[in-house]
CSV table of C-alpha atoms in Angstrom, one decimal:
chain,number,residue,atom,x,y,z
A,856,UNK,CA,3.6,-18.2,45.2
A,857,UNK,CA,6.6,-15.3,45.6
A,858,UNK,CA,10.2,-16.1,44.6
A,859,UNK,CA,13.5,-14.5,43.3
A,860,UNK,CA,14.5,-14.3,39.6
A,861,UNK,CA,18.3,-13.8,38.8
A,862,UNK,CA,19.5,-13.5,35.1
A,863,UNK,CA,21.9,-15.6,33.3
A,864,UNK,CA,25.4,-14.3,34.3
A,865,UNK,CA,26.1,-11.5,31.6
A,866,UNK,CA,29.8,-10.1,32.3
A,867,UNK,CA,28.8,-7.2,30.1
A,868,UNK,CA,25.8,-6.0,32.6
A,869,UNK,CA,28.5,-6.8,35.9
A,870,UNK,CA,30.6,-4.2,34.1
A,871,UNK,CA,27.6,-2.0,33.2
A,872,UNK,CA,26.7,-2.1,37.0
A,873,UNK,CA,30.4,-1.9,38.1
A,874,UNK,CA,31.0,1.4,35.7
A,875,UNK,CA,28.2,3.0,36.5
A,876,UNK,CA,27.9,2.5,40.1
A,877,UNK,CA,31.6,3.6,40.7
A,878,UNK,CA,32.7,6.7,37.9
A,879,UNK,CA,29.1,8.4,39.1
A,880,UNK,CA,30.9,9.8,42.3
A,881,UNK,CA,33.7,11.1,40.2
A,882,UNK,CA,31.2,12.9,37.7
A,883,UNK,CA,29.0,14.3,40.2
A,884,UNK,CA,32.0,16.2,41.7
A,885,UNK,CA,33.0,17.6,38.7
A,886,UNK,CA,29.5,18.4,38.1
A,887,UNK,CA,30.2,20.9,41.4
A,888,UNK,CA,33.3,21.9,40.0
A,889,UNK,CA,32.1,24.5,38.0
A,890,UNK,CA,30.0,25.8,40.9
A,891,UNK,CA,32.7,25.7,42.8
A,892,UNK,CA,34.8,28.0,40.7
A,893,UNK,CA,32.1,30.5,40.7
A,894,UNK,CA,31.2,30.9,44.0
A,895,UNK,CA,35.3,31.7,44.6
A,896,UNK,CA,35.8,33.7,42.1
A,897,UNK,CA,32.6,35.8,43.6
A,898,UNK,CA,33.9,35.4,46.8
A,899,UNK,CA,36.9,36.9,45.5
A,900,UNK,CA,35.1,40.1,44.3
A,901,UNK,CA,35.9,39.0,40.3
A,902,UNK,CA,33.9,39.3,37.7
A,903,UNK,CA,33.2,36.7,35.7
A,904,UNK,CA,33.8,37.2,31.7
A,905,UNK,CA,31.1,36.1,29.3
A,906,UNK,CA,32.7,33.4,27.6
A,907,UNK,CA,33.8,32.0,31.0
A,908,UNK,CA,31.0,31.6,32.3
A,909,UNK,CA,29.6,30.2,29.3
A,910,UNK,CA,32.4,27.4,29.2
A,911,UNK,CA,31.1,26.7,32.9
A,912,UNK,CA,28.2,26.4,32.2
A,913,UNK,CA,28.8,23.3,29.4
A,914,UNK,CA,30.6,21.6,31.8
A,915,UNK,CA,27.8,21.6,34.1
A,916,UNK,CA,25.6,20.5,31.1
A,917,UNK,CA,27.9,17.7,29.9
A,918,UNK,CA,28.5,16.4,33.7
A,919,UNK,CA,24.9,16.4,34.3
A,920,UNK,CA,24.6,14.2,30.9
A,921,UNK,CA,26.8,12.0,31.8
A,922,UNK,CA,25.8,11.5,35.1
A,923,UNK,CA,22.2,10.6,33.9
A,924,UNK,CA,23.8,8.5,31.3
A,925,UNK,CA,25.6,6.4,33.9
A,926,UNK,CA,21.8,6.4,36.1
A,927,UNK,CA,20.5,5.0,33.2
A,928,UNK,CA,23.0,2.5,32.3
A,929,UNK,CA,22.5,1.2,36.1
A,930,UNK,CA,19.1,0.9,35.7
A,931,UNK,CA,19.4,-1.4,32.6
A,932,UNK,CA,22.3,-3.6,34.6
A,933,UNK,CA,19.5,-3.9,37.6
A,934,UNK,CA,16.4,-5.7,35.6
A,935,UNK,CA,15.8,-8.9,36.9
A,936,UNK,CA,17.9,-8.1,39.7
A,937,UNK,CA,17.6,-8.6,43.9
A,938,UNK,CA,13.9,-7.9,43.7
A,939,UNK,CA,11.1,-10.7,44.5
A,940,UNK,CA,8.6,-11.8,41.5
A,941,UNK,CA,4.8,-11.4,42.5
A,942,UNK,CA,2.3,-10.3,41.3
A,943,UNK,CA,2.4,-6.6,40.6
A,944,UNK,CA,-0.5,-3.9,40.5
A,945,UNK,CA,-0.6,-2.1,37.4
A,946,UNK,CA,-2.8,0.7,39.4
A,947,UNK,CA,-0.3,0.8,42.0
A,948,UNK,CA,2.6,0.8,39.8
A,949,UNK,CA,1.3,3.7,37.8
A,950,UNK,CA,0.3,6.0,40.4
A,951,UNK,CA,4.1,5.9,41.4
A,952,UNK,CA,5.6,5.7,37.3
A,953,UNK,CA,3.2,9.4,36.9
A,954,UNK,CA,4.3,11.2,40.0
A,955,UNK,CA,8.6,10.6,39.0
A,956,UNK,CA,7.6,11.7,35.4
A,957,UNK,CA,6.3,15.5,36.3
A,958,UNK,CA,3.6,15.2,33.8
A,959,UNK,CA,3.2,18.7,32.1
A,960,UNK,CA,-0.1,20.2,32.6
A,961,UNK,CA,-1.8,19.9,29.1
A,962,UNK,CA,-0.8,16.3,28.7
A,963,UNK,CA,-3.7,14.3,28.7
A,964,UNK,CA,-3.4,10.7,30.3
A,965,UNK,CA,-5.8,7.8,29.4
A,966,UNK,CA,-5.5,5.2,31.3
A,967,UNK,CA,-7.4,1.6,31.6
A,968,UNK,CA,-5.8,-1.6,33.2
A,969,UNK,CA,-9.0,-4.1,32.3
A,970,UNK,CA,-6.5,-6.8,33.9
A,971,UNK,CA,-4.9,-5.8,36.8
A,972,UNK,CA,-1.6,-7.7,37.5
A,973,UNK,CA,1.6,-8.4,35.7
A,974,UNK,CA,4.2,-11.0,36.9
A,975,UNK,CA,7.5,-9.5,37.5
A,976,UNK,CA,9.0,-7.3,39.9
A,977,UNK,CA,7.7,-4.6,41.2
A,978,UNK,CA,10.8,-2.0,40.3
A,979,UNK,CA,11.2,-3.3,37.1
A,980,UNK,CA,7.3,-2.7,36.3
A,981,UNK,CA,7.7,0.9,37.7
A,982,UNK,CA,11.0,1.1,35.7
A,983,UNK,CA,9.2,0.1,32.6
A,984,UNK,CA,6.1,2.4,32.7
A,985,UNK,CA,8.2,5.2,34.1
A,986,UNK,CA,10.3,4.9,30.7
A,987,UNK,CA,7.5,4.8,28.6
A,988,UNK,CA,5.5,7.3,30.0
A,989,UNK,CA,8.8,9.8,29.9
A,990,UNK,CA,9.8,8.7,26.8
A,991,UNK,CA,6.0,9.9,25.2
A,992,UNK,CA,6.4,13.4,27.3
A,993,UNK,CA,10.5,14.2,26.3
A,994,UNK,CA,9.3,13.6,22.5
A,995,UNK,CA,6.4,15.2,22.2
A,996,UNK,CA,6.7,18.5,19.6
A,997,UNK,CA,4.0,20.4,21.2
A,998,UNK,CA,2.3,22.0,24.4
A,999,UNK,CA,-0.1,19.5,24.5
A,1000,UNK,CA,-0.4,15.8,24.1
A,1001,UNK,CA,-2.0,12.6,25.1
A,1002,UNK,CA,-1.0,9.0,26.7
A,1003,UNK,CA,-2.8,5.9,25.9
A,1004,UNK,CA,-2.1,2.7,28.3
A,1005,UNK,CA,-4.2,-0.3,29.0
A,1006,UNK,CA,-3.7,-3.5,29.6
A,1007,UNK,CA,-6.1,-6.6,28.7
A,1008,UNK,CA,-6.1,-10.3,29.3
A,1009,UNK,CA,-5.8,-12.4,25.9
A,1010,UNK,CA,-5.7,-16.1,27.0
A,1011,UNK,CA,-2.4,-17.1,28.5
A,1012,UNK,CA,-1.1,-13.9,28.0
A,1013,UNK,CA,-2.0,-9.8,29.3
A,1014,UNK,CA,-1.3,-7.1,26.6
A,1015,UNK,CA,0.0,-4.1,27.5
A,1016,UNK,CA,-0.9,-1.4,24.6
A,1017,UNK,CA,1.0,1.7,24.8
A,1018,UNK,CA,0.9,4.6,22.3
A,1019,UNK,CA,0.6,8.5,21.8
A,1020,UNK,CA,0.4,11.5,19.7
A,1021,UNK,CA,3.7,12.8,19.3
A,1022,UNK,CA,5.9,13.1,16.4
A,1023,UNK,CA,5.9,8.9,15.8
A,1024,UNK,CA,8.9,6.7,15.0
A,1025,UNK,CA,9.8,6.5,11.1
A,1026,UNK,CA,9.8,2.8,10.3
A,1027,UNK,CA,13.3,2.7,8.6
A,1028,UNK,CA,14.3,4.1,12.9
A,1029,UNK,CA,12.4,1.5,14.6
A,1030,UNK,CA,15.2,-1.0,15.3
A,1031,UNK,CA,17.4,2.1,16.3
A,1032,UNK,CA,14.8,3.3,19.1
A,1033,UNK,CA,15.6,-0.4,20.9
A,1034,UNK,CA,19.5,-0.2,20.7
A,1035,UNK,CA,21.5,1.1,23.5
A,1036,UNK,CA,22.2,5.5,24.1
A,1037,UNK,CA,21.0,5.8,20.3
A,1038,UNK,CA,18.8,9.3,20.0
A,1039,UNK,CA,16.9,9.8,17.1
A,1040,UNK,CA,17.4,13.3,17.8
A,1041,UNK,CA,20.3,15.6,19.1
A,1042,UNK,CA,20.8,15.7,22.8
A,1043,UNK,CA,21.1,19.4,22.5
A,1044,UNK,CA,17.6,19.3,21.0
A,1045,UNK,CA,16.2,16.1,23.3
A,1046,UNK,CA,18.0,15.8,26.8
A,1047,UNK,CA,17.9,12.2,27.2
A,1048,UNK,CA,20.1,8.8,26.9
A,1049,UNK,CA,19.0,6.9,24.6
A,1050,UNK,CA,18.2,3.9,27.3
A,1051,UNK,CA,14.7,4.0,27.9
A,1052,UNK,CA,13.1,1.9,25.3
A,1053,UNK,CA,16.3,-0.7,25.3
A,1054,UNK,CA,15.5,-0.7,28.6
A,1055,UNK,CA,11.7,-1.2,28.2
A,1056,UNK,CA,12.5,-4.1,25.5
A,1057,UNK,CA,15.2,-5.8,28.4
A,1058,UNK,CA,12.5,-6.1,31.0
A,1059,UNK,CA,9.9,-7.2,28.7
A,1060,UNK,CA,12.5,-10.7,27.5
A,1061,UNK,CA,13.7,-11.1,30.8
A,1062,UNK,CA,9.9,-11.9,32.2
A,1063,UNK,CA,9.1,-14.0,29.0
A,1064,UNK,CA,7.5,-11.5,26.9
A,1065,UNK,CA,7.5,-9.7,23.7
A,1066,UNK,CA,6.9,-6.5,22.0
A,1067,UNK,CA,5.1,-5.4,18.8
A,1068,UNK,CA,4.7,-2.2,17.0
A,1069,UNK,CA,1.0,-1.1,16.5
A,1070,UNK,CA,-1.1,1.2,15.8
A,1071,UNK,CA,-1.7,4.1,17.8
A,1072,UNK,CA,-5.0,4.6,19.7
A,1073,UNK,CA,-4.6,8.0,19.8
A,1074,UNK,CA,-5.0,8.0,16.1
A,1075,UNK,CA,-1.5,9.3,14.9
A,1076,UNK,CA,2.2,9.1,16.7
A,1077,UNK,CA,4.1,5.8,18.2
A,1078,UNK,CA,2.2,2.3,19.3
A,1079,UNK,CA,3.2,-0.9,20.0
A,1080,UNK,CA,2.0,-3.1,22.4
A,1081,UNK,CA,3.9,-5.1,25.2
A,1082,UNK,CA,2.9,-9.1,25.6
A,1083,UNK,CA,3.6,-10.7,28.8
A,1084,UNK,CA,2.6,-14.5,29.8
A,1085,UNK,CA,-0.1,-14.7,32.0
């Protein structure tokens, strides 16, 4: 049976939604201003000093980061909202996630969906898979990498095993990676809002599941399992 599930009233989520939706328009305008300044100076035949060009570049970079943070916060606030809850086919959601993540040529994907479906919103499933894959790609330190994902039925629940062969997450930092807008590395080193894994955790918990750290199938790196009710 298809249906709709709405999260319990949450003032924080509502605040995030309004802030993210309304402020993004202003942030996008701020991101365009440096380009307008450059174009106007060039049209006047004025050379742009190197220092000014650097400052304009920084303005664009930080405006883009703020816009991405707001977009990721908006995604976080929408978990469970206004979507049909039904059996979602993992292979179909995965194909869309791969297209959205722009997987590098040297990145190997090991996929095995033995249990093909999860009972959840289609959008939430796609957001979850995108966050898991993009997180592995973003934080990998080498030119080549491997990401493994498989699903199996375990009695009354479905287990989604995820692992990569990246640098891994120290045990004393494993709680922090699920905190909203926290990153383990400076944003100048790795672009990111720190919202990927918190969004994954929120999706898992919203659908009555749980998340557990597990040894990675790839031998080293990061591994965890997402459990969902059958």
